[in-house]
mmCIF file of C-alpha atoms in Angstrom:
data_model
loop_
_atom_site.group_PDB
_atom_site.id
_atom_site.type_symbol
_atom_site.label_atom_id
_atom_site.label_comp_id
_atom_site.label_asym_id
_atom_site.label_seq_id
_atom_site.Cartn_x
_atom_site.Cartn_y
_atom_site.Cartn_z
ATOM 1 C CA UNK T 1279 -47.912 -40.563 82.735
ATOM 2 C CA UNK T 1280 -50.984 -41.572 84.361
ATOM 3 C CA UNK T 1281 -50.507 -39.607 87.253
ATOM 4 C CA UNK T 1282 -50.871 -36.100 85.402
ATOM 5 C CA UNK T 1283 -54.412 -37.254 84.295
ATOM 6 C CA UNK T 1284 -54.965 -37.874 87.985
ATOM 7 C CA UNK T 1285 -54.200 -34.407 89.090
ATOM 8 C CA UNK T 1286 -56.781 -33.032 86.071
ATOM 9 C CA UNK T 1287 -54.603 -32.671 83.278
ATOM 10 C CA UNK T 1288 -55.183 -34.145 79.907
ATOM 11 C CA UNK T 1289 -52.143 -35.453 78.830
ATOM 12 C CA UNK T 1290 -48.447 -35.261 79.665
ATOM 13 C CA UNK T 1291 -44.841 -35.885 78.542
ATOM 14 C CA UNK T 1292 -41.188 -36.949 79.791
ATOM 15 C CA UNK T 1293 -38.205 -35.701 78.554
ATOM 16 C CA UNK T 1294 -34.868 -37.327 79.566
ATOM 17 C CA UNK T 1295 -31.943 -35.408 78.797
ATOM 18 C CA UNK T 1296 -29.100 -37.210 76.422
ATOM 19 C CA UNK T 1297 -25.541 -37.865 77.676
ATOM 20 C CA UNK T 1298 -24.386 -35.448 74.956
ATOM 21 C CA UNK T 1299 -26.161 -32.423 77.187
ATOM 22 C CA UNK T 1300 -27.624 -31.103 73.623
ATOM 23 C CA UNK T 1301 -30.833 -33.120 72.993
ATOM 24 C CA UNK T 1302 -33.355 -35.167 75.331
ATOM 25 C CA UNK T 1303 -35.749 -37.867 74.198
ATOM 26 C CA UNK T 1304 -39.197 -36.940 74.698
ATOM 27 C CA UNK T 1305 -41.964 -39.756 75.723
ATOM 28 C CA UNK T 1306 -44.972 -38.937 74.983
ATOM 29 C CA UNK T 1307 -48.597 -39.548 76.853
ATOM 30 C CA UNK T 1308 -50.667 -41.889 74.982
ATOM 31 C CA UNK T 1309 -53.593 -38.688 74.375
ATOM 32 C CA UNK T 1310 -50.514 -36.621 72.940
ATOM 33 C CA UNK T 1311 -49.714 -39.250 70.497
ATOM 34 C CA UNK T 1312 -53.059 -39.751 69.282
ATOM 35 C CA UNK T 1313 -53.797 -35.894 68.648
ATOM 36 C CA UNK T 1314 -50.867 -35.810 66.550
ATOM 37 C CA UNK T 1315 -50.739 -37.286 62.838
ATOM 38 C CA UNK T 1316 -48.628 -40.423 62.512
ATOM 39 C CA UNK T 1317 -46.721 -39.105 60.001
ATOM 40 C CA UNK T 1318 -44.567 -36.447 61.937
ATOM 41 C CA UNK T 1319 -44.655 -38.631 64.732
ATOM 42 C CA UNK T 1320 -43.836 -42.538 63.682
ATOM 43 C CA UNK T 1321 -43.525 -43.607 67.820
ATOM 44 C CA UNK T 1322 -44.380 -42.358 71.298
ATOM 45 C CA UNK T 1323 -40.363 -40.937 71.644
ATOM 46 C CA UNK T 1324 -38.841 -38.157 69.935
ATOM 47 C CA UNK T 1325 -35.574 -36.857 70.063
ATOM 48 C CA UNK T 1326 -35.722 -32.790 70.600
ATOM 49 C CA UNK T 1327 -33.540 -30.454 70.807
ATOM 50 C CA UNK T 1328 -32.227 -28.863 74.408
ATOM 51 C CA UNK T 1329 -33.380 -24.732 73.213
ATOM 52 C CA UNK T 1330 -35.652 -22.430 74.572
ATOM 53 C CA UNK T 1331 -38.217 -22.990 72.107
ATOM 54 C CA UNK T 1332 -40.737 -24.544 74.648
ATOM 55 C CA UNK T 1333 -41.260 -25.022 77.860
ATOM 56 C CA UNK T 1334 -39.988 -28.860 78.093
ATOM 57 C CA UNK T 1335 -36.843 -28.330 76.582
ATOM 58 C CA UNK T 1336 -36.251 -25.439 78.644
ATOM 59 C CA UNK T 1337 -36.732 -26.731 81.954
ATOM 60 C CA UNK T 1338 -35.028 -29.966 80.689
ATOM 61 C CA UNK T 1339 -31.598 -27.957 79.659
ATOM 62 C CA UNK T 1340 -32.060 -24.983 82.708
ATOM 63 C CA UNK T 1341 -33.566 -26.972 85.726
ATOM 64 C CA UNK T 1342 -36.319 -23.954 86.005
ATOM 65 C CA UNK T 1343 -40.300 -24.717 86.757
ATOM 66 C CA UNK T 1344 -42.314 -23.236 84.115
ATOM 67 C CA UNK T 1345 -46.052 -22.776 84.985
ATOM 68 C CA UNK T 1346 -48.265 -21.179 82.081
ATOM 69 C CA UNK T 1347 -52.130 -20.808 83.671
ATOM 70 C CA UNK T 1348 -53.372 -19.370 79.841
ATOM 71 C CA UNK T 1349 -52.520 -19.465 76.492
ATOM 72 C CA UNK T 1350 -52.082 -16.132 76.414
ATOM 73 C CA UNK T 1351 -49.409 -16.618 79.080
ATOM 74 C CA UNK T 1352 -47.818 -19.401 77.020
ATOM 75 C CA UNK T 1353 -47.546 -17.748 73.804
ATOM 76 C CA UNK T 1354 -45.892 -14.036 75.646
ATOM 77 C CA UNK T 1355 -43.214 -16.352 76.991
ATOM 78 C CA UNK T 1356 -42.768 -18.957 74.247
ATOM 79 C CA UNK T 1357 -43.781 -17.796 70.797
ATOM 80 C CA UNK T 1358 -43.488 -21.541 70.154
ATOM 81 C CA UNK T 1359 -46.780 -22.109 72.010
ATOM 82 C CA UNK T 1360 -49.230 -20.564 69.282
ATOM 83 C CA UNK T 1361 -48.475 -23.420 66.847
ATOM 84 C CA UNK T 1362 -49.124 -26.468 70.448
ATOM 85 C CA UNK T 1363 -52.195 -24.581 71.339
ATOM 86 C CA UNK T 1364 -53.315 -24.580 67.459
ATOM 87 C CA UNK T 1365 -52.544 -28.559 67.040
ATOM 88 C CA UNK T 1366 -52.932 -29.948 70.427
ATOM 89 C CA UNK T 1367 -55.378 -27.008 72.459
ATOM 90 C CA UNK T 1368 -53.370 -26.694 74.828
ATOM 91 C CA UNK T 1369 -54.198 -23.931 77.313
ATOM 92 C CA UNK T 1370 -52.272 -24.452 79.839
ATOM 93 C CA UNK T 1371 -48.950 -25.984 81.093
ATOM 94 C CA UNK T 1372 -46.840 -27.119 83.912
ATOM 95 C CA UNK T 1373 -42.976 -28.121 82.693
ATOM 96 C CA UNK T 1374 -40.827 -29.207 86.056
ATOM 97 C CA UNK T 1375 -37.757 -30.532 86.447
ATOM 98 C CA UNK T 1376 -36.356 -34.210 86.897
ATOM 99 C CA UNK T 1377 -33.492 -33.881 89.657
ATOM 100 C CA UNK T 1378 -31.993 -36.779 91.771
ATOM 101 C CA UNK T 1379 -28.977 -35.612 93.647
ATOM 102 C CA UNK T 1380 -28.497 -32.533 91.830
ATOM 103 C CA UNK T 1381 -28.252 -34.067 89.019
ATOM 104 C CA UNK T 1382 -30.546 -32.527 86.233
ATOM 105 C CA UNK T 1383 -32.123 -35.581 84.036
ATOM 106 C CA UNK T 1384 -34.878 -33.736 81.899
ATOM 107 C CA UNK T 1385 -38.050 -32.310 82.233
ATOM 108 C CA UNK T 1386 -41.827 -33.544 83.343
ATOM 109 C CA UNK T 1387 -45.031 -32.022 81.857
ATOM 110 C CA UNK T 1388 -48.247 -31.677 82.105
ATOM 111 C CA UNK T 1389 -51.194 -30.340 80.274
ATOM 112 C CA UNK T 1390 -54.432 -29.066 80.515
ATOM 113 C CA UNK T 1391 -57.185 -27.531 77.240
ATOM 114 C CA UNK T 1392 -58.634 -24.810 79.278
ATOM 115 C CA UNK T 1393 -56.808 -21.943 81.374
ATOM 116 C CA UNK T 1394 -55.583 -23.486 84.676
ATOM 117 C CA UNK T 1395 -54.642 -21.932 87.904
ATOM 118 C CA UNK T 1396 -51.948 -23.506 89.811
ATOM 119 C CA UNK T 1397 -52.943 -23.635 93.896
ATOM 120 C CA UNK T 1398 -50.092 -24.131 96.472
ATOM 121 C CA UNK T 1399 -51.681 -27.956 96.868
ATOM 122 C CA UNK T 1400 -52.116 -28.956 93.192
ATOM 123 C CA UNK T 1401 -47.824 -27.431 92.864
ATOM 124 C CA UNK T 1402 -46.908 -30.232 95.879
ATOM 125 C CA UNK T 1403 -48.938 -32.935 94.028
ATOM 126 C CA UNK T 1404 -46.650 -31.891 90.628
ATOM 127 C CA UNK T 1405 -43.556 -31.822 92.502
ATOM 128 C CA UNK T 1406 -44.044 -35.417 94.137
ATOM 129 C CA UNK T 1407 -44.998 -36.878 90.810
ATOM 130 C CA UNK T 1408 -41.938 -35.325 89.528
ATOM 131 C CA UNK T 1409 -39.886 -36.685 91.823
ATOM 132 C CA UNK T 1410 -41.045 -40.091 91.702
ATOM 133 C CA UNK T 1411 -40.158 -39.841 88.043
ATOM 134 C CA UNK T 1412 -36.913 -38.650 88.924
ATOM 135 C CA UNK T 1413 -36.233 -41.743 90.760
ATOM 136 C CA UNK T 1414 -37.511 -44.129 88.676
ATOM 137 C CA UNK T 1415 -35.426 -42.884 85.313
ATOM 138 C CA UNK T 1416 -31.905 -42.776 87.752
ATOM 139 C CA UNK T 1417 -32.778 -46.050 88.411
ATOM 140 C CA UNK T 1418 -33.106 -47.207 84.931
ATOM 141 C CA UNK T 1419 -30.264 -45.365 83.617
ATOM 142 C CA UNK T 1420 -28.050 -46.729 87.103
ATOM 143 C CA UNK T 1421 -29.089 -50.308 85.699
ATOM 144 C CA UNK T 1422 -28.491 -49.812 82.114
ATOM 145 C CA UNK T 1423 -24.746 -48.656 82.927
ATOM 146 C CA UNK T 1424 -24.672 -51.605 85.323
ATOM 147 C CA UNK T 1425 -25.334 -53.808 82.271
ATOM 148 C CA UNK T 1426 -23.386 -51.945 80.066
ATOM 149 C CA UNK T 1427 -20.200 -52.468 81.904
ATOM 150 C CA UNK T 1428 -20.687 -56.244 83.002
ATOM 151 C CA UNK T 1429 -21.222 -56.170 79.117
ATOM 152 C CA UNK T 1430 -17.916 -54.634 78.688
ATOM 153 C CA UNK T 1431 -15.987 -56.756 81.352
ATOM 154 C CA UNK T 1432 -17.339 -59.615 79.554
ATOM 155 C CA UNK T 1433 -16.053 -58.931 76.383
ATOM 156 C CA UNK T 1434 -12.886 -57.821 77.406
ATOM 157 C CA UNK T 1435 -11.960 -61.343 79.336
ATOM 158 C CA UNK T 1436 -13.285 -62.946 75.898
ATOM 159 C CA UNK T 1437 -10.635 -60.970 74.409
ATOM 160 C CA UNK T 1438 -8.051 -61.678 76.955
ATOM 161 C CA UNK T 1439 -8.948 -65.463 76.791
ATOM 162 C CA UNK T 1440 -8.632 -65.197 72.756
ATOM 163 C CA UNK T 1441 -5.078 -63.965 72.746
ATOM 164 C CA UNK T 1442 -4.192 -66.282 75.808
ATOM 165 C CA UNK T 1443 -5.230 -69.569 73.565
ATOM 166 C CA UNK T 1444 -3.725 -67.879 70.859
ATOM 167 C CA UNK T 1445 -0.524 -67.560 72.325
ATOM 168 C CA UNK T 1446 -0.485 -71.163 73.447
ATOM 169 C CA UNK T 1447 -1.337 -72.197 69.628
ATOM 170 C CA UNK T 1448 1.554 -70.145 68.522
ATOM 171 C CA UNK T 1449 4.067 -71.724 71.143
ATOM 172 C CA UNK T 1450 2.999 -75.202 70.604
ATOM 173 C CA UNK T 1451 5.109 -77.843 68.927
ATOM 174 C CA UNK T 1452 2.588 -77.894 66.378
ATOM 175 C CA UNK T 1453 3.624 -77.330 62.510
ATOM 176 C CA UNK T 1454 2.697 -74.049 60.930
ATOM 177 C CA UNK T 1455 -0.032 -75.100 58.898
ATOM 178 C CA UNK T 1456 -2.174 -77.019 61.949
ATOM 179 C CA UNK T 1457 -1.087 -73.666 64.134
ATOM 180 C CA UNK T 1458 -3.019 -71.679 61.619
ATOM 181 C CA UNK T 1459 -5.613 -73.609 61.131
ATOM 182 C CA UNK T 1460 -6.083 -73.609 65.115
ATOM 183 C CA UNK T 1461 -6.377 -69.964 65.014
ATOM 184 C CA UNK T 1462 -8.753 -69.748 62.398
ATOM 185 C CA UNK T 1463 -10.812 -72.028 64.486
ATOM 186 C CA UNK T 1464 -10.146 -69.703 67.854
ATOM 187 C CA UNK T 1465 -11.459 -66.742 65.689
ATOM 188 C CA UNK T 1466 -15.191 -67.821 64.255
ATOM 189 C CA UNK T 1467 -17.254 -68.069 65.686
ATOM 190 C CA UNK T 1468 -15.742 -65.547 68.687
ATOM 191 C CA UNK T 1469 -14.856 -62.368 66.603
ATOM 192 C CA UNK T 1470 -17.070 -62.950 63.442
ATOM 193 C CA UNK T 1471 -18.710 -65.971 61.427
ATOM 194 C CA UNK T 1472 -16.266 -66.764 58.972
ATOM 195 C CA UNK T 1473 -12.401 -66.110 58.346
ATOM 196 C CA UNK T 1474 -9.294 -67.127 56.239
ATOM 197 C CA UNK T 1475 -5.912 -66.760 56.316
ATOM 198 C CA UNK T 1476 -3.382 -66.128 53.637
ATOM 199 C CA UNK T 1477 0.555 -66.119 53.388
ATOM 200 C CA UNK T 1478 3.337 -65.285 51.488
ATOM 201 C CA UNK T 1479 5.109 -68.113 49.801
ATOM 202 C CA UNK T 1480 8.986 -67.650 49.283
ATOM 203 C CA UNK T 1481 8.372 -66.031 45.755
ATOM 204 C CA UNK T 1482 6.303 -63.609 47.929
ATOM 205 C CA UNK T 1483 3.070 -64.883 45.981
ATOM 206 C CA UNK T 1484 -0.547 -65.139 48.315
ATOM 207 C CA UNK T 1485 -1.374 -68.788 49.544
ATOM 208 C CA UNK T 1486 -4.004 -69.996 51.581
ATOM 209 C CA UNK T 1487 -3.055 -71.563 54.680
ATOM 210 C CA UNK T 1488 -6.519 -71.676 56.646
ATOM 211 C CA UNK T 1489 -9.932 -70.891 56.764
ATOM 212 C CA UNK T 1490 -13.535 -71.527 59.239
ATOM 213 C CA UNK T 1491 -16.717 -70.802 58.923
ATOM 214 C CA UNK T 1492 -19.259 -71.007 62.523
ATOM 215 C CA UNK T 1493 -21.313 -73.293 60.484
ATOM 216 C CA UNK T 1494 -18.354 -76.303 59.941
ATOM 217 C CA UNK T 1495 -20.833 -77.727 56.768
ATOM 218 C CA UNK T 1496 -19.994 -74.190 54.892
ATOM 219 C CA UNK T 1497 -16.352 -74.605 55.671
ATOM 220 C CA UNK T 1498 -15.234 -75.815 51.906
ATOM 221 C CA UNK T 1499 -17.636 -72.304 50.660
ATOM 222 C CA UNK T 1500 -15.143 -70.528 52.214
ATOM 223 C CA UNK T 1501 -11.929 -72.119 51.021
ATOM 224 C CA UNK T 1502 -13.422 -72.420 47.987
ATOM 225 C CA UNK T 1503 -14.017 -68.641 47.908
ATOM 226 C CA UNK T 1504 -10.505 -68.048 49.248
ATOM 227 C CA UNK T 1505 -8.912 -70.128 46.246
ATOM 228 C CA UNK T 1506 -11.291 -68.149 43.542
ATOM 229 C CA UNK T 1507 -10.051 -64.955 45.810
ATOM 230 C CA UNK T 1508 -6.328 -65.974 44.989
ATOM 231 C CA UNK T 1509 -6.660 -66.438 41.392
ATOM 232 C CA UNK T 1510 -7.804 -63.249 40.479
ATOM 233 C CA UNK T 1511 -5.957 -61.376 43.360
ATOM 234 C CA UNK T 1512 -3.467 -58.067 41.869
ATOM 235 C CA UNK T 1513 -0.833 -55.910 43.629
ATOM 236 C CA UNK T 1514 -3.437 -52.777 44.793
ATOM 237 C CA UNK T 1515 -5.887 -55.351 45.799
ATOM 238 C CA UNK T 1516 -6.921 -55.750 49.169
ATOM 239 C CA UNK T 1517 -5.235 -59.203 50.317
ATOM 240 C CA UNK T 1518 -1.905 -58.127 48.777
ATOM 241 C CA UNK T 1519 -2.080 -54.670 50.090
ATOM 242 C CA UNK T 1520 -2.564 -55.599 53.993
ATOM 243 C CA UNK T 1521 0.154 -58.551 53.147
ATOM 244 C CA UNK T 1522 2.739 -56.098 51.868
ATOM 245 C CA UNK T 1523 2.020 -52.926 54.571
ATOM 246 C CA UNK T 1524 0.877 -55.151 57.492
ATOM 247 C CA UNK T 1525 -2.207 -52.761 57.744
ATOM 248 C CA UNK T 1526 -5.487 -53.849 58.797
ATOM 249 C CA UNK T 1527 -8.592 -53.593 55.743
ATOM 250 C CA UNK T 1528 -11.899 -53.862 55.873
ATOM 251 C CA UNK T 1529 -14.055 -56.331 53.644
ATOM 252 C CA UNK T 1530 -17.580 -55.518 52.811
ATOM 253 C CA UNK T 1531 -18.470 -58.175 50.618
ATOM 254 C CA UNK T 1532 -18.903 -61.782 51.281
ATOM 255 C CA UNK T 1533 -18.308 -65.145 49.418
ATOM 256 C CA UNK T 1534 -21.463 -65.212 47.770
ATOM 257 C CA UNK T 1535 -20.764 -61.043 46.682
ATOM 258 C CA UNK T 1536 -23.820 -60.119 49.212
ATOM 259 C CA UNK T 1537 -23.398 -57.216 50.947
ATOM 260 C CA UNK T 1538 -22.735 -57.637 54.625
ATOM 261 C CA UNK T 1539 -20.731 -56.376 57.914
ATOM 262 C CA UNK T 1540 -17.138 -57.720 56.589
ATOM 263 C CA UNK T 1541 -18.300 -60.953 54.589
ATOM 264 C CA UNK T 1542 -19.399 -64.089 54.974
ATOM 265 C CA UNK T 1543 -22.364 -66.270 52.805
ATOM 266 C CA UNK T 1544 -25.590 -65.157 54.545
ATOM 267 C CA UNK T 1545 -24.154 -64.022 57.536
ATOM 268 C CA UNK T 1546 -22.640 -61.176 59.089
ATOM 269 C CA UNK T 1547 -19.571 -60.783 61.528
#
């Protein structure tokens, strides 16, 4: 935001409108941030909501150029300005929109602590700044989705490779209880950091049948756990319940009882 100190102004701000079209995050200028106590304002980025309680958030959610040359100006249009000029002395205000394409992405502002008129020069200097900001955020948000969907991609073939070695454990000529101890090993460390797997016996009573853990030396922690697990296990609990409806539970506690994603001893999956 070092450009709207160029032009004269004393500070500035960026808002970048959110994919849910009802907020923005506001970025703040580094005099902004200072001038206001740390304690309403714990970083340089806020998240505010898209109204038409202040010039930012208006041009951000209307695509409109708001130019305020006093305070007096400010506070007629946006009764919201009393309390900025009061905190921050702001006087004056330029709030311009961030399009690339059409496409609205927020708002740019710019401040200044005495009354300010806007000349037809000074307006062309805004506008280019703007624009340059424009470009800049559709170019980081163009790369983050880039990334975002390699990242997706990615995962997915993980996934696809997963059931494709799972499928060639299951078909093998291997006996039941090496097939499920193969897929216990296919799982961790791929879809969490430790697993087990229980069956039914042909009185319809829990057994374990395998179990991993990503770090091999913790592997008899977990059978361990799986056999204390067993012992104490009743009809409503968890293991019998997904055993006898085939529906998927979640576990939030891990060997050790520490709280974690779905369980495992210092770890989460």
């Amino acid at each position: 935001l070092r450009g709207a100190e160029v032009l004269g102004a004393v500070s500035g701000g960026v808002a970048v409108n959110e994919p849910d079209g009802a907020t923005a995050q506001l970025y703040l200028g580094q005099r902004l941030v200072d001038a206001i106590d740390p304690d309403l304002l714990p970083s340089d980025r806020v998240v505010i909501e898209l109204d038409d309680a202040l010039p930012t958030q208006y041009t951000a959610r209307t695509g409109e150029r708001v130019l305020l040359a006093t305070a007096d100006e400010g506070v007629a249009r946006f009764a919201a300005m009393a309390e900025v000029t009061d905190v921050l002395g702001v006087r004056a205000l330029a709030s311009l929109p961030l399009v690339v394409e059409g496409r609205l992405l927020g708002s740019f502002v710019a401040y200044w602590t005495s009354d300010h008129a806007f000349d037809a020069d000074e307006l062309r200097l805004l506008e280019g700044l703007a624009a340059q900001i424009s470009v800049s955020i559709s170019r980081l948000q163009a790369d983050a989705a880039r990334d975002s969907a390699v990242t997706a991609m990615t995962e997915a073939n993980q996934r696809l490779e997963l059931l494709a070695e799972a499928g060639r454990v299951l078909s093998s000529t291997m006996d039941i209880d090496e097939q499920l101890q193969r897929l216990a090993s296919l799982v961790v460390p791929r879809l969490g950091d430790w697993c087990w797997i229980v069956t039914t016996d042909e009185h319809g009573r829990l057994q374990e049948s395998a179990s991993a853990h990503r770090d091999p030396a913790r592997g008899e922690q977990v059978a361990a756990y799986v056999r204390m697990m067993l012992q104490a296990v009743t009809p409503d609990s968890a293991p019998s319940s997904a055993a006898s409806t085939a529906r998927r539970l979640t576990s939030l506690r891990s060997p050790d009882n520490t709280r974690t994603g779905t369980g495992a001893p210092g770890t989460s999956a």
